[in-house]
mmCIF file of C-alpha atoms in Angstrom:
data_model
loop_
_atom_site.group_PDB
_atom_site.id
_atom_site.type_symbol
_atom_site.label_atom_id
_atom_site.label_comp_id
_atom_site.label_asym_id
_atom_site.label_seq_id
_atom_site.Cartn_x
_atom_site.Cartn_y
_atom_site.Cartn_z
ATOM 1 C CA UNK Q 21 -7.623 13.494 -10.309
ATOM 2 C CA UNK Q 22 -9.040 12.010 -7.584
ATOM 3 C CA UNK Q 23 -8.423 11.843 -3.749
ATOM 4 C CA UNK Q 24 -9.469 10.011 -0.821
ATOM 5 C CA UNK Q 25 -7.999 10.366 3.051
ATOM 6 C CA UNK Q 26 -6.543 7.901 5.368
ATOM 7 C CA UNK Q 27 -6.742 8.345 9.013
ATOM 8 C CA UNK Q 28 -3.764 7.016 11.267
ATOM 9 C CA UNK Q 29 -3.390 7.431 14.205
ATOM 10 C CA UNK Q 30 0.712 8.871 12.958
ATOM 11 C CA UNK Q 31 -1.170 11.032 10.563
ATOM 12 C CA UNK Q 32 -3.894 11.752 8.371
ATOM 13 C CA UNK Q 33 -2.145 11.383 4.013
ATOM 14 C CA UNK Q 34 -3.811 11.813 0.988
ATOM 15 C CA UNK Q 35 -4.508 8.919 -1.747
ATOM 16 C CA UNK Q 36 -4.084 10.554 -4.972
ATOM 17 C CA UNK Q 37 -5.069 9.045 -8.683
ATOM 18 C CA UNK Q 38 -4.253 10.999 -11.031
ATOM 19 C CA UNK Q 39 -3.223 10.272 -14.587
ATOM 20 C CA UNK Q 40 1.256 12.166 -15.222
ATOM 21 C CA UNK Q 41 1.603 12.382 -11.827
ATOM 22 C CA UNK Q 42 5.005 13.853 -13.225
ATOM 23 C CA UNK Q 43 3.274 16.383 -14.355
ATOM 24 C CA UNK Q 44 1.369 17.168 -11.500
ATOM 25 C CA UNK Q 45 3.472 20.166 -9.639
ATOM 26 C CA UNK Q 46 0.646 20.678 -7.112
ATOM 27 C CA UNK Q 47 0.525 17.098 -5.648
ATOM 28 C CA UNK Q 48 4.623 17.214 -4.789
ATOM 29 C CA UNK Q 49 5.459 20.906 -4.116
ATOM 30 C CA UNK Q 50 4.191 21.157 -0.845
ATOM 31 C CA UNK Q 51 4.798 17.255 0.194
ATOM 32 C CA UNK Q 52 8.887 18.342 -0.846
ATOM 33 C CA UNK Q 53 9.212 22.415 0.061
ATOM 34 C CA UNK Q 54 12.374 22.902 0.988
ATOM 35 C CA UNK Q 55 13.161 19.242 1.661
ATOM 36 C CA UNK Q 56 16.270 16.967 0.747
ATOM 37 C CA UNK Q 57 14.832 14.115 -1.888
ATOM 38 C CA UNK Q 58 16.561 10.797 -2.695
ATOM 39 C CA UNK Q 59 14.173 8.667 -5.215
ATOM 40 C CA UNK Q 60 14.361 4.242 -4.331
ATOM 41 C CA UNK Q 61 12.955 2.715 -7.649
ATOM 42 C CA UNK Q 62 14.261 -0.147 -9.186
ATOM 43 C CA UNK Q 63 15.935 -1.071 -12.434
ATOM 44 C CA UNK Q 64 12.985 -1.454 -14.738
ATOM 45 C CA UNK Q 65 11.807 2.178 -13.815
ATOM 46 C CA UNK Q 66 15.229 4.079 -13.875
ATOM 47 C CA UNK Q 67 15.118 2.502 -17.937
ATOM 48 C CA UNK Q 68 11.846 4.212 -19.160
ATOM 49 C CA UNK Q 69 11.316 7.131 -16.401
ATOM 50 C CA UNK Q 70 14.343 7.861 -14.491
ATOM 51 C CA UNK Q 71 15.143 10.843 -17.055
ATOM 52 C CA UNK Q 72 11.850 12.536 -17.141
ATOM 53 C CA UNK Q 73 11.955 11.537 -13.199
ATOM 54 C CA UNK Q 74 15.090 13.438 -12.452
ATOM 55 C CA UNK Q 75 14.359 16.408 -14.133
ATOM 56 C CA UNK Q 76 10.321 16.537 -12.823
ATOM 57 C CA UNK Q 77 12.770 17.272 -9.351
ATOM 58 C CA UNK Q 78 15.586 19.036 -9.731
ATOM 59 C CA UNK Q 79 12.996 21.817 -10.737
ATOM 60 C CA UNK Q 80 11.573 21.471 -8.023
ATOM 61 C CA UNK Q 81 13.601 20.970 -5.107
ATOM 62 C CA UNK Q 82 17.232 22.785 -3.861
ATOM 63 C CA UNK Q 83 18.849 18.605 -3.556
ATOM 64 C CA UNK Q 84 18.425 15.335 -5.436
ATOM 65 C CA UNK Q 85 19.782 12.089 -5.444
ATOM 66 C CA UNK Q 86 18.735 8.701 -6.923
ATOM 67 C CA UNK Q 87 18.883 4.831 -5.678
ATOM 68 C CA UNK Q 88 18.578 2.077 -8.203
ATOM 69 C CA UNK Q 89 17.969 -1.379 -7.258
ATOM 70 C CA UNK Q 90 18.032 -4.319 -8.993
ATOM 71 C CA UNK Q 91 13.802 -5.418 -9.474
ATOM 72 C CA UNK Q 92 13.097 -8.521 -7.436
ATOM 73 C CA UNK Q 93 11.671 -9.865 -4.110
ATOM 74 C CA UNK Q 94 15.101 -11.356 -3.309
ATOM 75 C CA UNK Q 95 15.956 -7.664 -2.860
ATOM 76 C CA UNK Q 96 13.925 -7.935 0.327
ATOM 77 C CA UNK Q 97 16.601 -8.729 2.467
ATOM 78 C CA UNK Q 98 18.660 -6.913 5.584
ATOM 79 C CA UNK Q 99 21.098 -6.400 2.886
ATOM 80 C CA UNK Q 100 19.569 -4.457 0.857
ATOM 81 C CA UNK Q 101 18.542 -2.137 4.129
ATOM 82 C CA UNK Q 102 22.413 -1.461 4.943
ATOM 83 C CA UNK Q 103 22.901 -0.769 0.905
ATOM 84 C CA UNK Q 104 20.354 1.867 0.668
ATOM 85 C CA UNK Q 105 21.361 3.492 4.742
ATOM 86 C CA UNK Q 106 24.996 3.343 3.863
ATOM 87 C CA UNK Q 107 24.023 5.971 0.550
ATOM 88 C CA UNK Q 108 21.949 8.027 2.864
ATOM 89 C CA UNK Q 109 24.981 8.350 4.845
ATOM 90 C CA UNK Q 110 27.223 8.838 2.767
ATOM 91 C CA UNK Q 111 25.406 11.766 1.168
ATOM 92 C CA UNK Q 112 24.427 13.045 4.660
ATOM 93 C CA UNK Q 113 21.231 13.049 5.113
ATOM 94 C CA UNK Q 114 19.781 13.758 7.489
ATOM 95 C CA UNK Q 115 15.525 14.001 9.132
ATOM 96 C CA UNK Q 116 15.128 16.622 6.848
ATOM 97 C CA UNK Q 117 15.577 14.073 3.921
ATOM 98 C CA UNK Q 118 12.100 12.751 2.186
ATOM 99 C CA UNK Q 119 12.562 8.999 0.035
ATOM 100 C CA UNK Q 120 10.160 9.179 -2.686
ATOM 101 C CA UNK Q 121 9.730 5.427 -3.292
ATOM 102 C CA UNK Q 122 8.701 4.604 -7.593
ATOM 103 C CA UNK Q 123 7.991 0.927 -7.659
ATOM 104 C CA UNK Q 124 6.370 -2.068 -7.034
ATOM 105 C CA UNK Q 125 5.638 -3.947 -3.891
ATOM 106 C CA UNK Q 126 9.213 -4.663 -3.626
ATOM 107 C CA UNK Q 127 10.681 -0.821 -3.699
ATOM 108 C CA UNK Q 128 7.660 0.317 -1.451
ATOM 109 C CA UNK Q 129 8.316 -2.366 1.489
ATOM 110 C CA UNK Q 130 11.573 -2.065 1.346
ATOM 111 C CA UNK Q 131 11.752 2.027 1.148
ATOM 112 C CA UNK Q 132 9.076 2.108 3.619
ATOM 113 C CA UNK Q 133 11.009 0.281 5.700
ATOM 114 C CA UNK Q 134 14.232 1.253 5.846
ATOM 115 C CA UNK Q 135 11.879 5.475 5.677
ATOM 116 C CA UNK Q 136 11.034 4.115 9.682
ATOM 117 C CA UNK Q 137 14.307 3.284 10.948
ATOM 118 C CA UNK Q 138 16.434 5.708 9.280
ATOM 119 C CA UNK Q 139 17.237 8.039 11.893
ATOM 120 C CA UNK Q 140 14.303 7.089 13.795
ATOM 121 C CA UNK Q 141 12.163 7.796 10.783
ATOM 122 C CA UNK Q 142 11.967 9.825 8.201
ATOM 123 C CA UNK Q 143 8.991 10.554 5.313
ATOM 124 C CA UNK Q 144 8.251 9.534 2.646
ATOM 125 C CA UNK Q 145 6.116 8.932 -0.189
ATOM 126 C CA UNK Q 146 4.852 6.299 -1.994
ATOM 127 C CA UNK Q 147 4.531 6.274 -6.115
ATOM 128 C CA UNK Q 148 3.532 2.529 -7.043
ATOM 129 C CA UNK Q 149 3.945 1.247 -10.307
ATOM 130 C CA UNK Q 150 2.543 -1.706 -11.040
ATOM 131 C CA UNK Q 151 -1.482 -2.231 -10.423
ATOM 132 C CA UNK Q 152 -0.792 -4.730 -7.022
ATOM 133 C CA UNK Q 153 0.754 -1.971 -5.604
ATOM 134 C CA UNK Q 154 -1.385 0.790 -6.793
ATOM 135 C CA UNK Q 155 -4.778 -1.522 -5.350
ATOM 136 C CA UNK Q 156 -3.030 -2.504 -2.167
ATOM 137 C CA UNK Q 157 0.706 -2.937 -0.615
ATOM 138 C CA UNK Q 158 0.997 0.892 -0.723
ATOM 139 C CA UNK Q 159 -1.668 1.664 1.384
ATOM 140 C CA UNK Q 160 -1.945 0.979 4.452
ATOM 141 C CA UNK Q 161 1.752 1.906 6.165
ATOM 142 C CA UNK Q 162 2.642 -1.501 6.169
ATOM 143 C CA UNK Q 163 6.826 -1.869 5.446
ATOM 144 C CA UNK Q 164 8.823 -5.399 5.336
ATOM 145 C CA UNK Q 165 11.551 -7.186 4.455
ATOM 146 C CA UNK Q 166 11.586 -11.203 4.264
ATOM 147 C CA UNK Q 167 13.435 -13.526 6.339
ATOM 148 C CA UNK Q 168 13.758 -17.520 5.868
ATOM 149 C CA UNK Q 169 11.049 -18.687 8.401
ATOM 150 C CA UNK Q 170 8.134 -16.087 5.747
ATOM 151 C CA UNK Q 171 7.080 -13.661 3.463
ATOM 152 C CA UNK Q 172 7.043 -9.895 6.106
ATOM 153 C CA UNK Q 173 8.555 -10.906 8.878
ATOM 154 C CA UNK Q 174 10.950 -8.582 9.623
ATOM 155 C CA UNK Q 175 8.956 -4.362 9.139
ATOM 156 C CA UNK Q 176 7.218 -1.889 11.218
ATOM 157 C CA UNK Q 177 3.716 0.292 10.470
ATOM 158 C CA UNK Q 178 4.957 3.360 9.445
ATOM 159 C CA UNK Q 179 2.569 5.438 7.348
ATOM 160 C CA UNK Q 180 3.700 7.659 3.633
ATOM 161 C CA UNK Q 181 2.769 11.518 4.106
ATOM 162 C CA UNK Q 182 1.083 10.801 0.656
ATOM 163 C CA UNK Q 183 -0.047 7.579 -1.892
ATOM 164 C CA UNK Q 184 0.651 8.627 -5.332
ATOM 165 C CA UNK Q 185 -1.111 6.770 -8.307
ATOM 166 C CA UNK Q 186 -0.324 6.888 -11.501
ATOM 167 C CA UNK Q 187 -2.586 4.317 -13.634
ATOM 168 C CA UNK Q 188 -0.087 5.559 -16.822
ATOM 169 C CA UNK Q 189 2.642 3.350 -15.413
ATOM 170 C CA UNK Q 190 0.304 0.065 -16.323
ATOM 171 C CA UNK Q 191 0.511 0.869 -19.804
ATOM 172 C CA UNK Q 192 3.962 -0.122 -20.067
ATOM 173 C CA UNK Q 193 3.865 -3.045 -17.312
ATOM 174 C CA UNK Q 194 3.933 -6.607 -18.467
ATOM 175 C CA UNK Q 195 0.844 -8.403 -18.537
ATOM 176 C CA UNK Q 196 1.598 -10.731 -15.985
ATOM 177 C CA UNK Q 197 2.249 -8.545 -13.929
ATOM 178 C CA UNK Q 198 -1.052 -7.193 -14.559
ATOM 179 C CA UNK Q 199 -2.297 -10.953 -13.726
ATOM 180 C CA UNK Q 200 -0.757 -10.916 -10.394
ATOM 181 C CA UNK Q 201 -2.001 -7.564 -9.351
ATOM 182 C CA UNK Q 202 -5.890 -8.732 -10.285
ATOM 183 C CA UNK Q 203 -5.524 -11.489 -6.984
ATOM 184 C CA UNK Q 204 -5.437 -8.585 -4.946
ATOM 185 C CA UNK Q 205 -8.222 -6.615 -7.078
ATOM 186 C CA UNK Q 206 -10.655 -9.506 -6.777
ATOM 187 C CA UNK Q 207 -9.817 -10.936 -2.614
ATOM 188 C CA UNK Q 208 -11.221 -6.945 -2.115
ATOM 189 C CA UNK Q 209 -14.794 -8.572 -4.162
ATOM 190 C CA UNK Q 210 -15.027 -11.556 -2.695
ATOM 191 C CA UNK Q 211 -13.954 -10.636 1.595
ATOM 192 C CA UNK Q 212 -15.973 -7.009 1.183
ATOM 193 C CA UNK Q 213 -17.999 -6.156 -1.604
ATOM 194 C CA UNK Q 214 -20.750 -8.160 -3.792
ATOM 195 C CA UNK Q 215 -21.638 -5.285 -5.875
ATOM 196 C CA UNK Q 216 -18.064 -4.770 -6.188
ATOM 197 C CA UNK Q 217 -17.848 -8.149 -7.071
ATOM 198 C CA UNK Q 218 -20.386 -7.968 -10.168
ATOM 199 C CA UNK Q 219 -18.678 -5.048 -11.326
ATOM 200 C CA UNK Q 220 -15.863 -7.193 -11.824
ATOM 201 C CA UNK Q 221 -17.065 -10.210 -13.821
ATOM 202 C CA UNK Q 222 -18.733 -7.528 -16.032
ATOM 203 C CA UNK Q 223 -15.486 -5.185 -16.792
ATOM 204 C CA UNK Q 224 -12.928 -8.133 -16.085
ATOM 205 C CA UNK Q 225 -11.330 -7.812 -19.696
ATOM 206 C CA UNK Q 226 -11.877 -4.081 -19.716
ATOM 207 C CA UNK Q 227 -9.202 -4.029 -16.637
ATOM 208 C CA UNK Q 228 -7.054 -6.524 -18.408
ATOM 209 C CA UNK Q 229 -6.719 -4.411 -21.370
ATOM 210 C CA UNK Q 230 -5.991 -1.953 -19.660
ATOM 211 C CA UNK Q 231 -9.156 0.436 -20.194
ATOM 212 C CA UNK Q 232 -8.806 4.337 -19.207
ATOM 213 C CA UNK Q 233 -11.716 5.284 -17.615
ATOM 214 C CA UNK Q 234 -12.776 1.608 -16.281
ATOM 215 C CA UNK Q 235 -8.416 0.408 -14.752
ATOM 216 C CA UNK Q 236 -9.494 4.161 -12.854
ATOM 217 C CA UNK Q 237 -12.593 3.140 -11.382
ATOM 218 C CA UNK Q 238 -10.949 0.258 -10.388
ATOM 219 C CA UNK Q 239 -8.267 1.208 -8.307
ATOM 220 C CA UNK Q 240 -10.492 3.772 -6.926
ATOM 221 C CA UNK Q 241 -12.651 1.591 -6.042
ATOM 222 C CA UNK Q 242 -9.946 -0.834 -4.357
ATOM 223 C CA UNK Q 243 -8.138 2.142 -2.811
ATOM 224 C CA UNK Q 244 -11.920 3.108 -1.466
ATOM 225 C CA UNK Q 245 -12.434 -0.399 0.455
ATOM 226 C CA UNK Q 246 -9.259 -1.020 1.626
ATOM 227 C CA UNK Q 247 -8.652 2.689 3.219
ATOM 228 C CA UNK Q 248 -11.974 2.493 5.090
ATOM 229 C CA UNK Q 249 -10.862 -0.322 6.553
ATOM 230 C CA UNK Q 250 -7.436 0.647 7.611
ATOM 231 C CA UNK Q 251 -9.367 4.035 9.103
ATOM 232 C CA UNK Q 252 -10.998 1.641 11.300
ATOM 233 C CA UNK Q 253 -8.015 -1.276 11.809
ATOM 234 C CA UNK Q 254 -4.533 0.842 11.703
ATOM 235 C CA UNK Q 255 -2.565 -1.917 13.406
ATOM 236 C CA UNK Q 256 -4.241 -5.263 11.674
ATOM 237 C CA UNK Q 257 -5.300 -6.825 15.006
ATOM 238 C CA UNK Q 258 -9.143 -7.255 14.177
ATOM 239 C CA UNK Q 259 -10.995 -6.512 11.362
ATOM 240 C CA UNK Q 260 -7.443 -5.321 9.013
ATOM 241 C CA UNK Q 261 -7.255 -8.969 9.148
ATOM 242 C CA UNK Q 262 -9.951 -9.543 6.522
ATOM 243 C CA UNK Q 263 -7.762 -8.247 4.470
ATOM 244 C CA UNK Q 264 -5.011 -10.945 4.168
ATOM 245 C CA UNK Q 265 -7.483 -13.488 2.964
ATOM 246 C CA UNK Q 266 -6.058 -15.957 1.275
ATOM 247 C CA UNK Q 267 -2.095 -14.669 2.381
ATOM 248 C CA UNK Q 268 -1.065 -17.396 4.802
ATOM 249 C CA UNK Q 269 -1.196 -19.941 2.641
ATOM 250 C CA UNK Q 270 -0.285 -18.045 -0.432
ATOM 251 C CA UNK Q 271 2.845 -17.079 1.588
ATOM 252 C CA UNK Q 272 3.917 -20.925 2.492
ATOM 253 C CA UNK Q 273 3.510 -21.359 -1.466
ATOM 254 C CA UNK Q 274 6.073 -17.985 -1.655
ATOM 255 C CA UNK Q 275 7.966 -19.236 0.265
ATOM 256 C CA UNK Q 276 7.846 -23.572 -0.571
ATOM 257 C CA UNK Q 277 8.570 -22.755 -4.042
ATOM 258 C CA UNK Q 278 11.281 -19.833 -3.268
ATOM 259 C CA UNK Q 279 10.248 -16.197 -4.152
ATOM 260 C CA UNK Q 280 9.813 -14.573 -7.368
ATOM 261 C CA UNK Q 281 9.374 -17.999 -8.455
ATOM 262 C CA UNK Q 282 5.398 -17.687 -8.027
ATOM 263 C CA UNK Q 283 4.311 -14.169 -8.046
ATOM 264 C CA UNK Q 284 2.487 -12.858 -5.568
ATOM 265 C CA UNK Q 285 -0.467 -12.313 -7.153
ATOM 266 C CA UNK Q 286 -0.789 -16.295 -8.510
ATOM 267 C CA UNK Q 287 0.432 -17.247 -4.597
ATOM 268 C CA UNK Q 288 -2.657 -15.665 -3.565
ATOM 269 C CA UNK Q 289 -5.023 -16.258 -5.895
ATOM 270 C CA UNK Q 290 -4.450 -20.080 -4.794
ATOM 271 C CA UNK Q 291 -4.339 -19.354 -1.731
ATOM 272 C CA UNK Q 292 -7.990 -17.834 -1.594
ATOM 273 C CA UNK Q 293 -8.945 -21.195 -3.008
ATOM 274 C CA UNK Q 294 -8.119 -23.361 -0.170
ATOM 275 C CA UNK Q 295 -9.797 -20.339 2.118
ATOM 276 C CA UNK Q 296 -12.394 -20.302 0.404
ATOM 277 C CA UNK Q 297 -12.339 -24.999 0.729
ATOM 278 C CA UNK Q 298 -11.776 -24.254 3.996
ATOM 279 C CA UNK Q 299 -14.847 -21.627 4.741
ATOM 280 C CA UNK Q 300 -17.341 -24.126 3.447
ATOM 281 C CA UNK Q 301 -16.981 -25.629 6.821
ATOM 282 C CA UNK Q 302 -17.850 -23.063 8.917
ATOM 283 C CA UNK Q 303 -20.158 -20.984 6.403
ATOM 284 C CA UNK Q 304 -23.046 -22.107 4.101
ATOM 285 C CA UNK Q 305 -20.816 -21.048 0.536
ATOM 286 C CA UNK Q 306 -22.485 -23.520 -1.363
ATOM 287 C CA UNK Q 307 -19.995 -24.751 -4.957
ATOM 288 C CA UNK Q 308 -21.951 -22.483 -6.931
ATOM 289 C CA UNK Q 309 -20.698 -19.320 -5.543
ATOM 290 C CA UNK Q 310 -16.943 -21.249 -5.809
ATOM 291 C CA UNK Q 311 -17.481 -22.281 -9.185
ATOM 292 C CA UNK Q 312 -17.970 -18.358 -9.402
ATOM 293 C CA UNK Q 313 -15.390 -17.543 -7.808
ATOM 294 C CA UNK Q 314 -13.462 -19.755 -9.559
ATOM 295 C CA UNK Q 315 -14.227 -18.603 -13.048
ATOM 296 C CA UNK Q 316 -12.747 -15.449 -12.450
ATOM 297 C CA UNK Q 317 -9.758 -16.274 -10.775
ATOM 298 C CA UNK Q 318 -9.248 -18.122 -14.100
ATOM 299 C CA UNK Q 319 -10.680 -15.323 -16.299
ATOM 300 C CA UNK Q 320 -7.413 -13.431 -14.878
ATOM 301 C CA UNK Q 321 -5.445 -15.976 -15.623
ATOM 302 C CA UNK Q 322 -4.371 -16.621 -12.249
ATOM 303 C CA UNK Q 323 -4.453 -20.260 -10.862
ATOM 304 C CA UNK Q 324 -6.751 -22.010 -8.238
ATOM 305 C CA UNK Q 325 -4.704 -24.443 -7.189
ATOM 306 C CA UNK Q 326 -1.061 -24.402 -5.711
ATOM 307 C CA UNK Q 327 2.009 -26.150 -6.502
ATOM 308 C CA UNK Q 328 1.476 -29.901 -7.026
ATOM 309 C CA UNK Q 329 5.189 -30.781 -5.046
ATOM 310 C CA UNK Q 330 3.502 -29.143 -2.392
ATOM 311 C CA UNK Q 331 1.280 -31.702 0.454
ATOM 312 C CA UNK Q 332 -0.641 -30.260 3.285
ATOM 313 C CA UNK Q 333 1.888 -30.852 5.304
ATOM 314 C CA UNK Q 334 3.967 -28.081 3.448
ATOM 315 C CA UNK Q 335 1.711 -25.659 3.855
ATOM 316 C CA UNK Q 336 0.940 -26.393 8.182
ATOM 317 C CA UNK Q 337 4.331 -26.356 8.950
ATOM 318 C CA UNK Q 338 4.999 -23.254 6.999
ATOM 319 C CA UNK Q 339 1.892 -21.506 8.431
ATOM 320 C CA UNK Q 340 2.492 -21.871 11.877
ATOM 321 C CA UNK Q 341 5.436 -18.539 11.434
ATOM 322 C CA UNK Q 342 2.732 -16.532 9.197
ATOM 323 C CA UNK Q 343 1.560 -12.906 11.338
ATOM 324 C CA UNK Q 344 -1.818 -14.051 12.414
ATOM 325 C CA UNK Q 345 -1.264 -17.075 14.024
ATOM 326 C CA UNK Q 346 -0.929 -15.993 17.589
ATOM 327 C CA UNK Q 347 -1.928 -19.520 19.691
ATOM 328 C CA UNK Q 348 -0.739 -22.570 17.688
ATOM 329 C CA UNK Q 349 -1.714 -24.537 19.963
ATOM 330 C CA UNK Q 350 -5.564 -23.386 20.169
ATOM 331 C CA UNK Q 351 -5.595 -23.756 16.213
ATOM 332 C CA UNK Q 352 -5.646 -21.581 13.476
ATOM 333 C CA UNK Q 353 -6.470 -18.327 12.479
ATOM 334 C CA UNK Q 354 -8.374 -17.743 9.411
ATOM 335 C CA UNK Q 355 -10.157 -15.975 7.155
ATOM 336 C CA UNK Q 356 -13.297 -17.261 6.598
ATOM 337 C CA UNK Q 357 -15.613 -16.308 3.801
ATOM 338 C CA UNK Q 358 -19.165 -16.841 4.460
ATOM 339 C CA UNK Q 359 -21.018 -15.740 1.340
ATOM 340 C CA UNK Q 360 -19.219 -12.996 -1.663
ATOM 341 C CA UNK Q 361 -18.536 -10.224 0.076
ATOM 342 C CA UNK Q 362 -18.792 -10.584 3.565
ATOM 343 C CA UNK Q 363 -16.515 -12.994 5.590
ATOM 344 C CA UNK Q 364 -14.844 -12.926 8.948
ATOM 345 C CA UNK Q 365 -12.158 -13.903 11.806
ATOM 346 C CA UNK Q 366 -12.402 -17.541 12.067
ATOM 347 C CA UNK Q 367 -9.633 -18.979 15.682
ATOM 348 C CA UNK Q 368 -8.920 -22.281 16.572
ATOM 349 C CA UNK Q 369 -9.069 -24.025 13.340
ATOM 350 C CA UNK Q 370 -7.753 -27.578 13.715
ATOM 351 C CA UNK Q 371 -5.368 -28.746 11.738
ATOM 352 C CA UNK Q 372 -7.873 -31.464 10.417
ATOM 353 C CA UNK Q 373 -10.024 -28.927 8.389
ATOM 354 C CA UNK Q 374 -6.643 -27.023 7.085
ATOM 355 C CA UNK Q 375 -5.365 -30.535 5.877
ATOM 356 C CA UNK Q 376 -8.625 -31.499 4.707
ATOM 357 C CA UNK Q 377 -8.996 -28.157 2.725
ATOM 358 C CA UNK Q 378 -5.817 -28.244 0.586
ATOM 359 C CA UNK Q 379 -6.457 -31.538 -0.228
ATOM 360 C CA UNK Q 380 -10.004 -30.252 -1.704
ATOM 361 C CA UNK Q 381 -8.364 -27.654 -3.731
ATOM 362 C CA UNK Q 382 -5.563 -29.811 -5.301
ATOM 363 C CA UNK Q 383 -8.483 -32.688 -5.614
ATOM 364 C CA UNK Q 384 -11.325 -30.332 -7.387
ATOM 365 C CA UNK Q 385 -8.838 -28.845 -9.791
#
């Protein structure tokens, strides 16, 4: 079992990485003792694990309920929030209730948002079950639902009281979800840590094949890198913005094609490549470096360009709504790669550079 501490202004909490988490009473019991719990999960997790999860929690707590949602990005909506809150009220859930989100990024984001607004805030434990949520979305307290104009436009910063990561959940995950999660894994290497990028180049196949030791090391390294950034910038105002590398264009792709038609990881992979071509205008990044990044994305079965029918103007019209863009009249704000493992925030980027980077990405790939 490995443990990482997160320091936040609201509360300090731990990320625990352990096989067979639902046999670890020592993790859950101090957190849920005397509390009523509500598990929020999706139909896929319920089909595979709910019987075992329910039995485990009934031995630990006084009162247990669960809410099962269908899977998919479309569930991140006000309608779903209203449905969950109505169920909580029907069961007379009070501030002594704790939510336990068991699922991927959709379940985590949605449950976190509900926890942040229900009766002005109730505790939540995040149990991520996909690679993407284990290395990224469950960590850092970002919650949210989608809007017509963009992804996660409605949300809050609301940290869980704990994150429990069990890599064995990944053994029942479709392989395409492993590939999707690898985009966020690779992002850490590109933006923050050259040695980690080297390590990924050597070990990407082992991760894809879910080799236990390599997989656990990968998850731990990602969580450690993100926790260090979060502790410095909880509210995504400065350094933490670097973790949004590729997301400006990735979110635009998801919106353009319709949520769920491209996985989040696929969209972010294509978005990262646009950001890399943009970086050429403001740094010394060379074609050899670009090729290395392309190669590792290709090995991870990820795209290196966006949809062929998505024009530069389609991107530009959508990225205006990106949360990093505070002053469009003065130009765009983007994450720029100076070299692998080194990145910075660049402001006041003219639209012509954005357009050219998108065109280059499509032409070159």
